[in-house]
Short mmCIF file of C-alpha atoms in Angstrom, two decimals:
data_model
loop_
_atom_site.label_atom_id
_atom_site.label_comp_id
_atom_site.label_asym_id
_atom_site.label_seq_id
_atom_site.Cartn_x
_atom_site.Cartn_y
_atom_site.Cartn_z
CA MET A 1 6.20 1.95 -24.01
CA LYS A 2 7.34 -2.10 -24.67
CA LYS A 3 8.96 -2.02 -21.21
CA LEU A 4 5.75 0.00 -19.11
CA ILE A 5 3.63 -3.03 -21.31
CA SER A 6 5.80 -5.45 -20.33
CA CYS A 7 6.00 -4.66 -16.21
CA LEU A 8 2.10 -4.89 -16.19
CA LEU A 9 2.06 -8.67 -18.24
CA VAL A 10 4.63 -10.21 -15.64
CA VAL A 11 2.44 -8.43 -13.00
CA MET A 12 -0.14 -9.67 -13.48
CA MET A 13 1.15 -13.20 -14.06
CA LEU A 14 2.84 -13.08 -10.73
CA ILE A 15 -0.48 -12.73 -8.86
CA SER A 16 -2.66 -14.77 -10.76
CA VAL A 17 0.03 -18.11 -10.11
CA ALA A 18 0.50 -17.03 -6.33
CA SER A 19 -3.33 -17.22 -6.53
CA ALA A 20 -3.20 -20.72 -8.72
CA PHE A 21 -0.05 -21.91 -5.75
CA ALA A 22 -2.36 -21.22 -2.73
CA TYR A 23 -5.30 -22.64 -4.19
CA ALA A 24 -3.45 -25.51 -5.14
CA GLU A 25 -2.15 -26.14 -1.56
CA SER A 26 -5.06 -25.55 0.14
CA LEU A 27 -6.49 -28.78 -1.43
CA GLU A 28 -3.49 -30.63 -1.57
CA PHE A 29 -3.11 -31.66 1.78
CA VAL A 30 -6.62 -30.87 3.51
CA GLU A 31 -7.20 -34.59 3.20
CA VAL A 32 -3.92 -35.26 5.69
CA ASP A 33 -4.96 -32.59 7.96
CA ASN A 34 -8.23 -34.29 8.17
CA ALA A 35 -7.37 -37.80 8.77
CA LEU A 36 -5.04 -36.82 11.20
CA ARG A 37 -7.32 -35.26 13.43
CA GLU A 38 -9.29 -37.91 13.17
CA PHE A 39 -6.84 -40.50 14.79
CA LEU A 40 -6.19 -38.19 17.28
CA LYS A 41 -9.71 -37.48 17.58
CA GLU A 42 -10.20 -41.73 18.12
CA THR A 43 -7.00 -41.95 20.75
CA ASP A 44 -7.84 -43.51 23.60
CA LEU A 45 -5.44 -42.10 26.64
CA LYS A 46 -6.09 -43.72 29.06
CA THR A 47 -5.39 -46.86 27.77
CA GLU A 48 -3.18 -46.32 24.77
CA ASP A 49 0.36 -44.55 23.62
CA ILE A 50 1.27 -42.46 20.35
CA VAL A 51 4.09 -43.57 18.86
CA LEU A 52 5.73 -41.08 16.15
CA GLN A 53 8.39 -43.14 13.79
CA ASN A 54 10.49 -42.38 11.22
CA GLN A 55 12.46 -44.40 8.83
CA VAL A 56 15.41 -43.26 6.27
CA GLY A 57 16.57 -46.51 5.45
CA ASP A 58 17.42 -48.95 7.91
CA LYS A 59 17.42 -46.29 10.24
CA LYS A 60 14.33 -46.19 12.44
CA SER A 61 13.51 -43.59 15.02
CA ASP A 62 11.14 -43.62 17.49
CA LEU A 63 9.14 -41.15 20.01
CA LEU A 64 6.55 -42.65 22.77
CA ILE A 65 4.71 -40.26 23.83
CA HIS A 66 2.60 -41.72 27.11
CA VAL A 67 0.15 -39.73 29.48
CA ASP A 68 -0.31 -41.28 32.69
CA GLY A 69 -2.29 -38.82 34.78
CA ASN A 70 -0.53 -35.15 35.28
CA ASN A 71 2.12 -36.82 34.09
CA LEU A 72 3.66 -36.55 30.38
CA HIS A 73 6.08 -38.92 29.00
CA LEU A 74 8.28 -38.73 25.73
CA VAL A 75 10.47 -41.57 25.73
CA SER A 76 13.24 -41.92 22.48
CA ARG A 77 14.12 -44.35 20.82
CA ASN A 78 16.62 -45.22 18.42
CA ASP A 79 16.76 -48.72 16.44
CA GLY A 80 15.27 -49.86 19.54
CA VAL A 81 17.43 -48.32 21.99
CA GLU A 82 16.48 -45.77 24.13
CA ASP A 83 18.10 -42.49 23.63
CA SER A 84 16.45 -40.21 26.83
CA HIS A 85 13.33 -39.92 28.89
CA ILE A 86 11.58 -36.84 29.29
CA GLN A 87 8.95 -36.88 32.09
CA MET A 88 6.57 -33.73 32.99
CA ASN A 89 4.15 -33.15 35.34
CA PRO A 90 2.56 -29.29 37.45
CA MET A 91 6.14 -29.18 39.51
CA GLY A 92 8.92 -29.69 37.13
CA ILE A 93 10.57 -31.55 34.56
CA TYR A 94 12.47 -34.67 34.85
CA LEU A 95 14.93 -36.62 32.90
CA GLY A 96 16.49 -39.74 33.32
CA SER A 97 19.60 -40.85 31.73
CA ALA A 98 21.00 -44.61 32.73
CA ASP A 99 20.25 -44.83 36.26
CA ALA A 100 20.58 -40.77 37.13
CA VAL A 101 17.43 -38.19 36.76
CA THR A 102 17.41 -34.48 36.58
CA LEU A 103 14.92 -32.61 38.11
CA LEU A 104 14.43 -28.89 36.82
CA ARG A 105 11.46 -27.52 39.34
CA TYR A 106 9.17 -24.51 36.84
CA ALA A 107 10.07 -22.51 40.49
CA THR A 108 13.70 -22.34 39.97
CA VAL A 109 13.18 -21.13 36.58
CA ALA A 110 10.85 -18.28 38.24
CA THR A 111 13.39 -17.51 40.51
CA VAL A 112 16.00 -17.51 38.35
CA MET A 113 14.82 -14.89 35.96
CA GLN A 114 13.34 -12.86 39.31
CA GLU A 115 16.85 -12.13 40.71
CA ILE A 116 18.20 -12.03 36.51
CA THR A 117 15.57 -8.87 36.58
CA LYS A 118 16.73 -7.45 39.95
CA ALA A 119 19.86 -7.59 39.05
CA VAL A 120 19.81 -5.48 35.87
CA ASP A 121 17.65 -3.55 37.71
CA THR A 122 20.50 -2.86 40.51
CA MET A 123 23.17 -2.79 37.64
CA MET A 124 20.73 0.37 36.73
CA GLU A 125 20.52 1.70 39.89
CA GLU A 126 24.52 1.94 40.22
CA ALA A 127 24.58 3.12 36.71
CA ALA A 128 22.88 6.60 37.64
CA LYS A 129 24.29 6.62 40.88
CA SER A 130 27.72 6.94 39.27
CA ILE A 131 26.42 10.25 37.74
CA PRO A 132 27.61 13.43 39.36
CA GLN A 133 24.99 14.80 41.56
CA GLU A 134 25.20 18.29 39.10
CA GLN A 135 25.02 16.45 36.22
CA LEU A 136 21.86 15.15 37.17
CA PRO A 137 18.81 17.06 36.04
CA THR A 138 16.53 18.80 39.24
CA GLN A 139 12.90 17.93 39.62
CA MET A 140 11.92 21.51 38.12
CA GLU A 141 14.22 21.09 34.64
CA ILE A 142 12.15 18.00 34.46
CA LYS A 143 8.77 19.21 34.52
CA GLU A 144 10.03 21.73 32.91
CA THR A 145 10.85 19.13 29.70
CA ILE A 146 8.09 17.01 30.32
CA ALA A 147 5.81 20.28 30.26
CA ARG A 148 8.25 21.00 26.85
CA MET A 149 7.05 17.51 25.26
CA ALA A 150 3.85 17.97 25.72
CA ILE A 151 3.84 21.32 24.38
CA LEU A 152 5.73 19.99 21.11
CA SER A 153 3.66 17.06 21.10
CA SER A 154 0.57 19.61 21.15
CA ALA A 155 1.73 21.70 18.64
CA VAL A 156 2.77 18.78 16.06
CA ALA A 157 -0.83 18.17 15.96
CA ALA A 158 -2.06 20.90 15.10
CA LYS A 159 0.26 21.47 12.57
CA GLU A 160 -1.30 18.00 11.49
CA GLN A 161 -4.64 18.94 11.34
CA ALA A 162 -3.64 22.94 10.02
CA ASP A 163 -2.15 21.42 7.09
CA ALA A 164 -4.93 18.90 6.49
CA ALA A 165 -7.80 21.53 6.55
CA THR A 166 -5.25 23.68 4.01
CA LEU A 167 -4.95 20.78 1.78
CA THR A 168 -8.76 19.46 1.88
CA SER A 169 -9.64 23.39 1.55
CA ALA A 170 -7.45 23.36 -1.89
CA ALA A 171 -8.93 20.26 -2.92
CA MET A 172 -12.90 22.02 -2.04
CA ALA A 173 -12.07 25.09 -4.27
CA PHE A 174 -10.23 22.89 -6.86
CA ALA A 175 -13.09 20.34 -7.02
CA ASP A 176 -15.77 23.04 -7.45
CA LYS A 177 -14.79 24.65 -10.49
CA PHE A 178 -16.19 21.28 -11.92
CA LYS A 179 -19.75 21.14 -11.17
CA PRO A 180 -21.42 18.79 -13.85
CA GLU A 181 -24.35 21.01 -14.95
CA TYR A 182 -21.47 23.08 -16.35
CA ILE A 183 -18.73 20.84 -17.83
CA LEU A 184 -21.55 17.85 -19.24
CA ASP A 185 -24.19 17.86 -21.63
CA VAL A 186 -26.28 14.76 -20.26
CA LYS A 187 -29.26 13.43 -22.74
CA GLU A 188 -31.90 10.75 -22.67
CA ASP A 189 -32.83 9.26 -25.51
CA GLY A 190 -36.01 6.19 -26.02
CA GLY A 191 -33.98 4.53 -22.69
CA ASP A 192 -30.45 5.38 -23.79
CA VAL A 193 -28.49 7.91 -21.90
CA ALA A 194 -25.77 9.94 -23.41
CA ILE A 195 -23.52 11.72 -21.17
CA SER A 196 -20.31 14.20 -23.16
CA LEU A 197 -17.79 16.04 -21.82
CA ARG A 198 -18.15 20.05 -23.06
CA SER A 199 -14.11 20.84 -23.79
CA GLU A 200 -14.41 24.66 -23.81
CA ALA A 201 -16.44 24.83 -20.09
CA PHE A 202 -13.97 21.66 -18.87
CA ALA A 203 -10.93 24.21 -20.03
CA THR A 204 -12.36 27.22 -19.12
CA ALA A 205 -12.51 25.60 -15.71
CA LEU A 206 -9.67 23.79 -15.43
CA ALA A 207 -8.01 27.48 -16.01
CA GLU A 208 -10.03 28.96 -12.86
CA ALA A 209 -8.73 26.06 -10.92
CA MET A 210 -5.47 26.85 -11.86
CA ASP A 211 -5.29 30.05 -11.18
CA GLU A 212 -6.39 30.14 -7.95
CA LEU A 213 -4.99 27.14 -6.63
CA MET A 214 -1.43 28.67 -7.54
CA LEU A 215 -2.17 31.91 -5.57
CA ASN A 216 -3.32 29.80 -2.25
CA PRO A 217 -0.77 31.75 0.09
CA ALA A 218 -1.30 28.53 2.84
CA LEU A 219 -0.97 25.59 0.20
CA ALA A 220 2.37 27.27 -1.05
CA GLU A 221 3.56 27.20 2.75
CA LEU A 222 3.03 23.88 2.93
CA VAL A 223 4.31 22.53 0.01
CA ASP A 224 7.42 24.39 0.06
CA GLN A 225 7.63 23.22 3.72
CA GLU A 226 7.32 19.91 2.56
CA ALA A 227 10.03 20.48 -0.53
CA ALA A 228 12.59 22.18 2.10
CA LEU A 229 11.88 18.22 4.58
CA ASN A 230 12.38 15.95 1.31
CA GLY A 231 13.52 18.06 -1.28
CA GLY A 232 11.28 18.40 -3.64
CA THR A 233 9.43 20.82 -6.37
CA THR A 234 9.32 24.23 -4.45
CA PHE A 235 5.69 26.19 -5.28
CA ALA A 236 7.45 29.01 -7.02
CA ASP A 237 8.82 25.96 -8.99
CA LEU A 238 4.93 25.08 -9.72
CA GLN A 239 3.43 28.25 -10.41
CA LYS A 240 6.18 29.32 -12.51
CA ASP A 241 5.66 25.59 -15.03
CA TRP A 242 1.71 26.27 -15.17
CA LEU A 243 3.08 29.76 -16.27
CA MET A 244 5.21 28.65 -19.23
CA ASN A 245 2.84 25.62 -20.15
CA ARG A 246 -0.29 27.27 -19.41
CA GLU A 247 -1.78 27.65 -23.11
CA ALA A 248 -0.60 24.23 -24.27
CA TYR A 249 -2.29 22.56 -21.09
CA LEU A 250 -5.62 24.39 -21.50
CA GLU A 251 -5.47 23.54 -25.57
CA ALA A 252 -5.38 19.97 -24.64
CA ALA A 253 -8.45 19.93 -22.86
CA ARG A 254 -10.55 21.77 -25.17
CA SER A 255 -9.11 18.69 -27.30
CA ILE A 256 -10.76 16.36 -25.12
CA GLU A 257 -13.70 14.35 -26.83
CA SER A 258 -15.41 12.39 -23.93
CA THR A 259 -18.82 10.64 -24.19
CA ASP A 260 -20.83 7.73 -22.79
CA THR A 261 -23.71 6.12 -23.87
CA ILE A 262 -25.68 4.03 -20.85
CA SER A 263 -28.63 1.33 -22.28
CA GLU A 264 -31.67 -0.31 -20.62
CA ASN A 265 -30.14 -3.78 -21.68
CA GLY A 266 -26.48 -3.16 -19.66
CA HIS A 267 -25.12 -2.09 -23.14
CA TRP A 268 -21.98 1.13 -21.90
CA THR A 269 -19.54 2.47 -24.67
CA SER A 270 -17.27 4.80 -23.73
CA HIS A 271 -14.96 6.68 -26.23
CA PHE A 272 -12.40 9.52 -24.88
CA GLN A 273 -9.20 10.75 -27.04
CA ILE A 274 -7.21 14.15 -26.77
CA GLY A 275 -4.99 15.34 -29.31
CA GLU A 276 -5.70 17.68 -32.26
CA GLU A 277 -5.99 17.15 -35.69
CA ALA A 278 -2.86 19.85 -36.83
CA SER A 279 -0.95 18.81 -34.99
CA ALA A 280 2.56 16.43 -34.73
CA VAL A 281 1.23 14.96 -31.65
CA LYS A 282 -0.88 11.71 -32.64
CA ILE A 283 -4.72 11.97 -31.24
CA LEU A 284 -4.73 10.03 -28.60
CA ILE A 285 -7.74 7.57 -28.07
CA CYS A 286 -9.40 4.63 -25.63
CA ASP A 287 -12.76 3.19 -26.35
CA MET A 288 -14.92 0.67 -24.31
CA ASP A 289 -17.70 -1.26 -25.02
CA ALA A 290 -19.10 -3.29 -22.03
CA TRP A 291 -22.38 -5.37 -21.40
CA ILE A 292 -23.41 -5.79 -17.87
CA ASN A 293 -25.98 -7.99 -16.25
CA ALA A 294 -26.27 -6.88 -12.30
CA GLU A 295 -29.28 -9.74 -12.29
CA ASP A 296 -27.59 -12.54 -13.23
CA GLY A 297 -24.10 -11.38 -12.48
CA LYS A 298 -22.82 -11.26 -15.79
CA ALA A 299 -20.25 -8.77 -17.51
CA GLU A 300 -17.76 -8.82 -20.13
CA ALA A 301 -15.83 -5.48 -21.47
CA ILE A 302 -13.16 -4.29 -24.24
CA VAL A 303 -11.14 -1.76 -23.43
CA ALA A 304 -8.61 -0.30 -26.76
CA MET A 305 -5.92 2.55 -25.92
CA GLY A 306 -3.78 3.54 -28.97
CA PHE A 307 -3.60 6.15 -31.62
CA LYS A 308 -6.16 7.67 -33.91
CA ASN A 309 -6.00 5.76 -37.28
CA GLU A 310 -3.80 3.00 -36.07
CA ASP A 311 -4.25 -0.36 -34.38
CA PRO A 312 -4.39 -0.05 -30.60
CA PHE A 313 -1.50 -0.59 -28.92
CA MET A 314 -2.74 -2.02 -25.68
CA VAL A 315 -6.42 -3.59 -25.37
CA TYR A 316 -7.64 -5.31 -22.11
CA GLU A 317 -10.49 -7.71 -22.64
CA PHE A 318 -12.81 -9.75 -19.63
CA ALA A 319 -15.49 -11.68 -18.77
CA THR A 320 -17.04 -13.00 -15.67
CA ASN A 321 -20.78 -14.68 -14.41
CA PRO A 322 -20.92 -16.64 -11.02
CA SER A 323 -19.14 -20.14 -12.87
CA TYR A 324 -16.12 -18.14 -14.12
CA TYR A 325 -13.70 -15.83 -14.95
CA TRP A 326 -11.18 -14.68 -17.56
CA GLU A 327 -9.18 -12.16 -18.42
CA ARG A 328 -6.65 -10.78 -21.25
CA LEU A 329 -4.16 -7.94 -21.17
CA SER A 330 -2.25 -8.01 -24.95
CA SER A 331 -0.20 -5.20 -26.69
CA GLY A 332 0.94 -6.57 -30.01
CA ASP A 333 2.93 -9.93 -29.46
CA SER A 334 2.61 -9.71 -25.99
CA LYS A 335 -0.07 -11.37 -23.64
CA SER A 336 -1.12 -12.02 -20.21
CA GLU A 337 -4.53 -14.37 -19.96
CA VAL A 338 -5.90 -15.69 -16.99
CA TYR A 339 -8.97 -18.09 -16.99
CA TYR A 340 -10.56 -20.28 -13.96
CA ASP A 341 -14.33 -21.84 -13.11
CA ILE A 342 -15.33 -21.47 -9.47
CA GLU A 343 -18.46 -23.59 -8.07
CA ASP A 344 -19.67 -22.85 -4.54
CA ASN A 345 -18.12 -19.66 -4.27
CA ARG A 346 -14.53 -20.96 -5.11
CA ILE A 347 -12.20 -21.36 -8.02
CA SER A 348 -11.72 -24.90 -9.06
CA SER A 349 -9.87 -25.40 -12.40
CA GLY A 350 -8.17 -22.78 -14.27
CA LYS A 351 -5.29 -21.68 -16.93
CA VAL A 352 -2.96 -19.02 -17.33
CA LEU A 353 -0.52 -17.81 -20.24
CA THR A 354 2.29 -15.56 -20.32
CA VAL A 355 3.88 -14.44 -23.89
CA VAL A 356 5.87 -11.27 -23.86
CA ASP A 357 7.83 -10.35 -26.97
CA GLY A 358 6.27 -13.24 -29.32
CA ASN A 359 7.73 -15.49 -26.09
CA GLU A 360 5.74 -17.70 -24.48
CA GLU A 361 7.26 -17.13 -20.77
CA LEU A 362 4.46 -19.07 -18.82
CA ARG A 363 1.78 -21.92 -19.54
CA ALA A 364 0.38 -23.13 -16.23
CA SER A 365 -2.91 -25.19 -15.58
CA PHE A 366 -4.47 -26.40 -12.67
CA GLY A 367 -7.37 -28.14 -10.90
CA PRO A 368 -8.20 -30.21 -8.15
CA ASP A 369 -6.10 -32.63 -8.13
CA TYR A 370 -3.33 -31.55 -11.11
CA LEU A 371 -1.80 -28.04 -11.53
CA ASN A 372 0.88 -28.10 -14.48
CA MET A 373 2.95 -25.04 -15.19
CA ARG A 374 5.86 -24.47 -17.84
CA GLY A 375 8.51 -21.95 -19.65
CA PRO A 376 11.11 -22.16 -21.41
CA LYS A 377 13.59 -23.12 -18.49
CA GLY A 378 11.91 -26.36 -17.66
CA GLY A 379 8.40 -27.18 -15.78
CA ILE A 380 7.01 -28.45 -13.10
CA SER A 381 3.00 -30.55 -12.26
CA THR A 382 1.75 -31.74 -9.03
CA SER A 383 -1.39 -34.50 -8.92
CA VAL A 384 -2.60 -36.28 -6.72
CA ARG A 385 -5.10 -39.22 -7.02
CA GLU A 386 -5.77 -42.36 -5.26
CA THR A 387 -3.68 -45.48 -6.09
CA TRP A 388 -4.95 -48.99 -6.51
CA THR A 389 -3.83 -50.27 -3.20
CA GLY A 390 -5.70 -47.74 -1.41
CA LYS A 391 -3.02 -44.58 -0.85
CA THR A 392 -3.06 -40.88 -1.48
CA ARG A 393 -0.38 -40.17 -3.61
CA TYR A 394 1.31 -36.67 -4.18
CA GLU A 395 3.58 -36.63 -7.52
CA LEU A 396 5.82 -33.22 -7.79
CA VAL A 397 7.86 -33.91 -11.75
CA ALA A 398 10.23 -31.36 -12.26
CA GLU A 399 12.29 -30.97 -15.83
CA THR A 400 14.59 -28.80 -17.22
CA ALA A 401 14.63 -27.53 -20.34
CA ASP A 402 16.86 -29.97 -21.38
CA GLY A 403 14.88 -32.79 -20.47
CA ALA A 404 16.32 -34.50 -17.25
CA GLU A 405 13.68 -34.82 -14.55
CA ALA A 406 13.16 -35.20 -10.95
CA THR A 407 10.43 -37.03 -9.10
CA THR A 408 9.42 -36.69 -6.00
CA THR A 409 6.56 -38.74 -4.34
CA LEU A 410 4.69 -39.04 -1.27
CA ASP A 411 1.96 -41.74 -0.44
CA PHE A 412 -0.31 -41.29 2.27
CA TYR A 413 -2.28 -43.86 3.64
CA LYS A 414 -3.69 -46.15 6.70
CA ASP A 415 -1.61 -48.81 7.96
CA PHE A 416 -3.44 -51.18 10.64
CA ASP A 417 -3.95 -48.86 13.74
CA GLY A 418 -2.30 -45.78 12.01
CA LEU A 419 -1.19 -43.49 9.76
CA VAL A 420 1.71 -43.65 7.21
CA CYS A 421 3.74 -41.02 5.10
CA GLU A 422 6.15 -42.53 2.78
CA LEU A 423 8.97 -40.03 0.57
CA TYR A 424 10.74 -41.44 -1.93
CA SER A 425 12.10 -39.90 -5.20
CA ASN A 426 13.96 -40.70 -8.51
CA VAL A 427 17.01 -39.13 -6.94
CA SER A 428 17.78 -41.46 -4.53
CA ASP A 429 17.79 -45.09 -3.44
CA GLN A 430 16.60 -44.90 0.03
CA SER A 431 13.43 -43.12 1.17
CA ALA A 432 12.07 -41.83 4.52
CA ALA A 433 9.14 -43.71 5.91
CA TYR A 434 7.20 -41.21 8.99
CA ARG A 435 4.11 -43.12 11.02
CA ILE A 436 1.85 -42.14 13.61
CA THR A 437 0.46 -45.05 15.39
CA ARG A 438 -1.46 -45.83 18.44
CA ILE A 439 -0.21 -49.39 21.23
CA ASP A 440 -1.19 -50.56 24.00
CA LYS A 441 -0.29 -48.47 27.19
CA VAL A 442 3.25 -49.60 27.98
CA ASP A 443 4.56 -49.60 31.52
CA LEU A 444 7.00 -46.83 32.06
CA GLU A 445 9.23 -45.61 35.07
CA ASP A 446 8.10 -43.21 36.95
CA LEU A 447 11.14 -40.66 37.35
CA SER A 448 9.43 -38.31 40.09
CA ALA A 449 10.02 -41.79 42.39
CA SER A 450 13.07 -42.28 41.66
CA LYS A 451 15.92 -42.67 44.68
CA ASN A 452 18.89 -40.95 42.89
CA ILE A 453 17.47 -37.52 41.74
CA THR A 454 19.61 -34.39 40.88
CA GLU A 455 18.25 -31.47 41.52
CA ILE A 456 19.41 -28.43 39.38
CA THR A 457 19.26 -25.02 41.40
CA VAL A 458 19.60 -22.01 41.44
CA ASP A 459 22.95 -21.95 42.51
CA SER A 460 24.28 -24.05 39.68
CA ILE A 461 21.95 -22.48 37.13
CA ASN A 462 23.47 -18.81 38.13
CA ALA A 463 27.38 -20.99 38.09
CA GLU A 464 26.81 -22.28 34.40
CA LEU A 465 25.61 -18.47 33.46
CA GLU A 466 28.23 -16.57 35.11
CA ASN A 467 31.07 -19.68 33.19
CA ILE A 468 29.22 -18.29 29.87
CA LEU A 469 29.93 -14.93 30.74
CA LYS A 470 33.03 -15.75 31.31
CA LEU A 471 33.79 -17.23 27.81
CA ALA A 472 31.90 -14.32 26.54
CA ALA A 473 33.53 -11.76 28.32
CA PRO A 474 36.61 -13.00 29.81
CA GLY A 475 38.23 -8.97 30.60
CA GLN A 476 34.83 -7.54 32.28
CA MET A 477 34.39 -10.90 34.71
CA ALA A 478 38.12 -10.92 35.64
CA ALA A 479 37.58 -6.84 36.90
CA ALA A 480 33.77 -7.13 38.03
CA ASN A 481 35.61 -9.94 40.24
CA ALA A 482 38.57 -7.84 41.59
CA GLY A 483 36.03 -5.53 42.18
CA LYS A 484 34.60 -7.52 45.01
#
């Protein structure tokens, strides 16, 4: 029982933490995303270029993005020295290096792909031709195979429909024995409705339903087929179990006490118990007390499960309204608790607490600008704030159980006509900076007008592919060339 309760607590904890993380992530980067969108929207690509810069320590690299009509230029530089120049237009891609330019046309790529497709088709045809004629299926055999597949598919569909009909029929016949007017007592008293179970009638209905179910030949065939396929319990075993334990099952059903009382003011109480006073097995009880206000969207409830005359071994509580939600599952010295506030139909802040066998395993809290979480092996905290200098600062602090800390800080701010993101931590002397800025349009060489253009042709691509294949499978390529 303890293991089951601990598993329930951990599942509840994981769901809550995942929700908190998803919420925190959605908040932290929305401002950055909006600022970047606004920056790009305000950029006039007819008169301005965009520069993406990366700086780690003293080393700088950047990428210049230049749009000129139908031409897109990408120029990368390291410490001010140009590394590469790529130009793309509707015809192809140009790569500049020193005084030479290499051209790859889109049409060339399309031709190579078509040739590869044709080569594969040819190989398949040659493979088919290598099969002896007597081993090839005749037209009649192909038609017969297709017909058999169609018949088989139709038979499978018909079998699935028949199985579904068998299960539906058995379920309806079973449920028909439990007519509410036969097994329930309903009484009204001054606006209160009390519903109670007639235990003897319920036991009789259960006996009739199970006896009929155990004599259903269609269901028996279906259960045995499933058992043969998956190694499950046969229908004969189910019949044997029902016959051997029939009276015990019915005695348990007769011992059930179940009552529900619903009031006009939204008060709902429920009591369920199963077990006999004289039995060596303890009587199991489950009680619920709830208040529900559908008009205001408010509800609260407590459900307790335990043995008669003993403290409950599991208690579930929850309370909710349009502005908050709270729930707690507890068992002895273990509990898991979740609380969060709601603003404009969104979670704004909250707390999570999980204790297993008296030991606190998780304590977390989050809000619009922070997330704190700690456990027995350490903790993490994040925060976002605006500094005195106008920077938006995100901080992440991780702490071990021994007190060792690691801090990562991310500053995001506007700098003249650009955006800057700086990243640094307490475990490194170097920081990293990423910038996106606008500059006046610069003059760049039109690579398509170069006098020294080397074009990548279909033949050169095929040659390179052949070299790659030789490296991958030299024996097969040698045999293929020898056969030419």
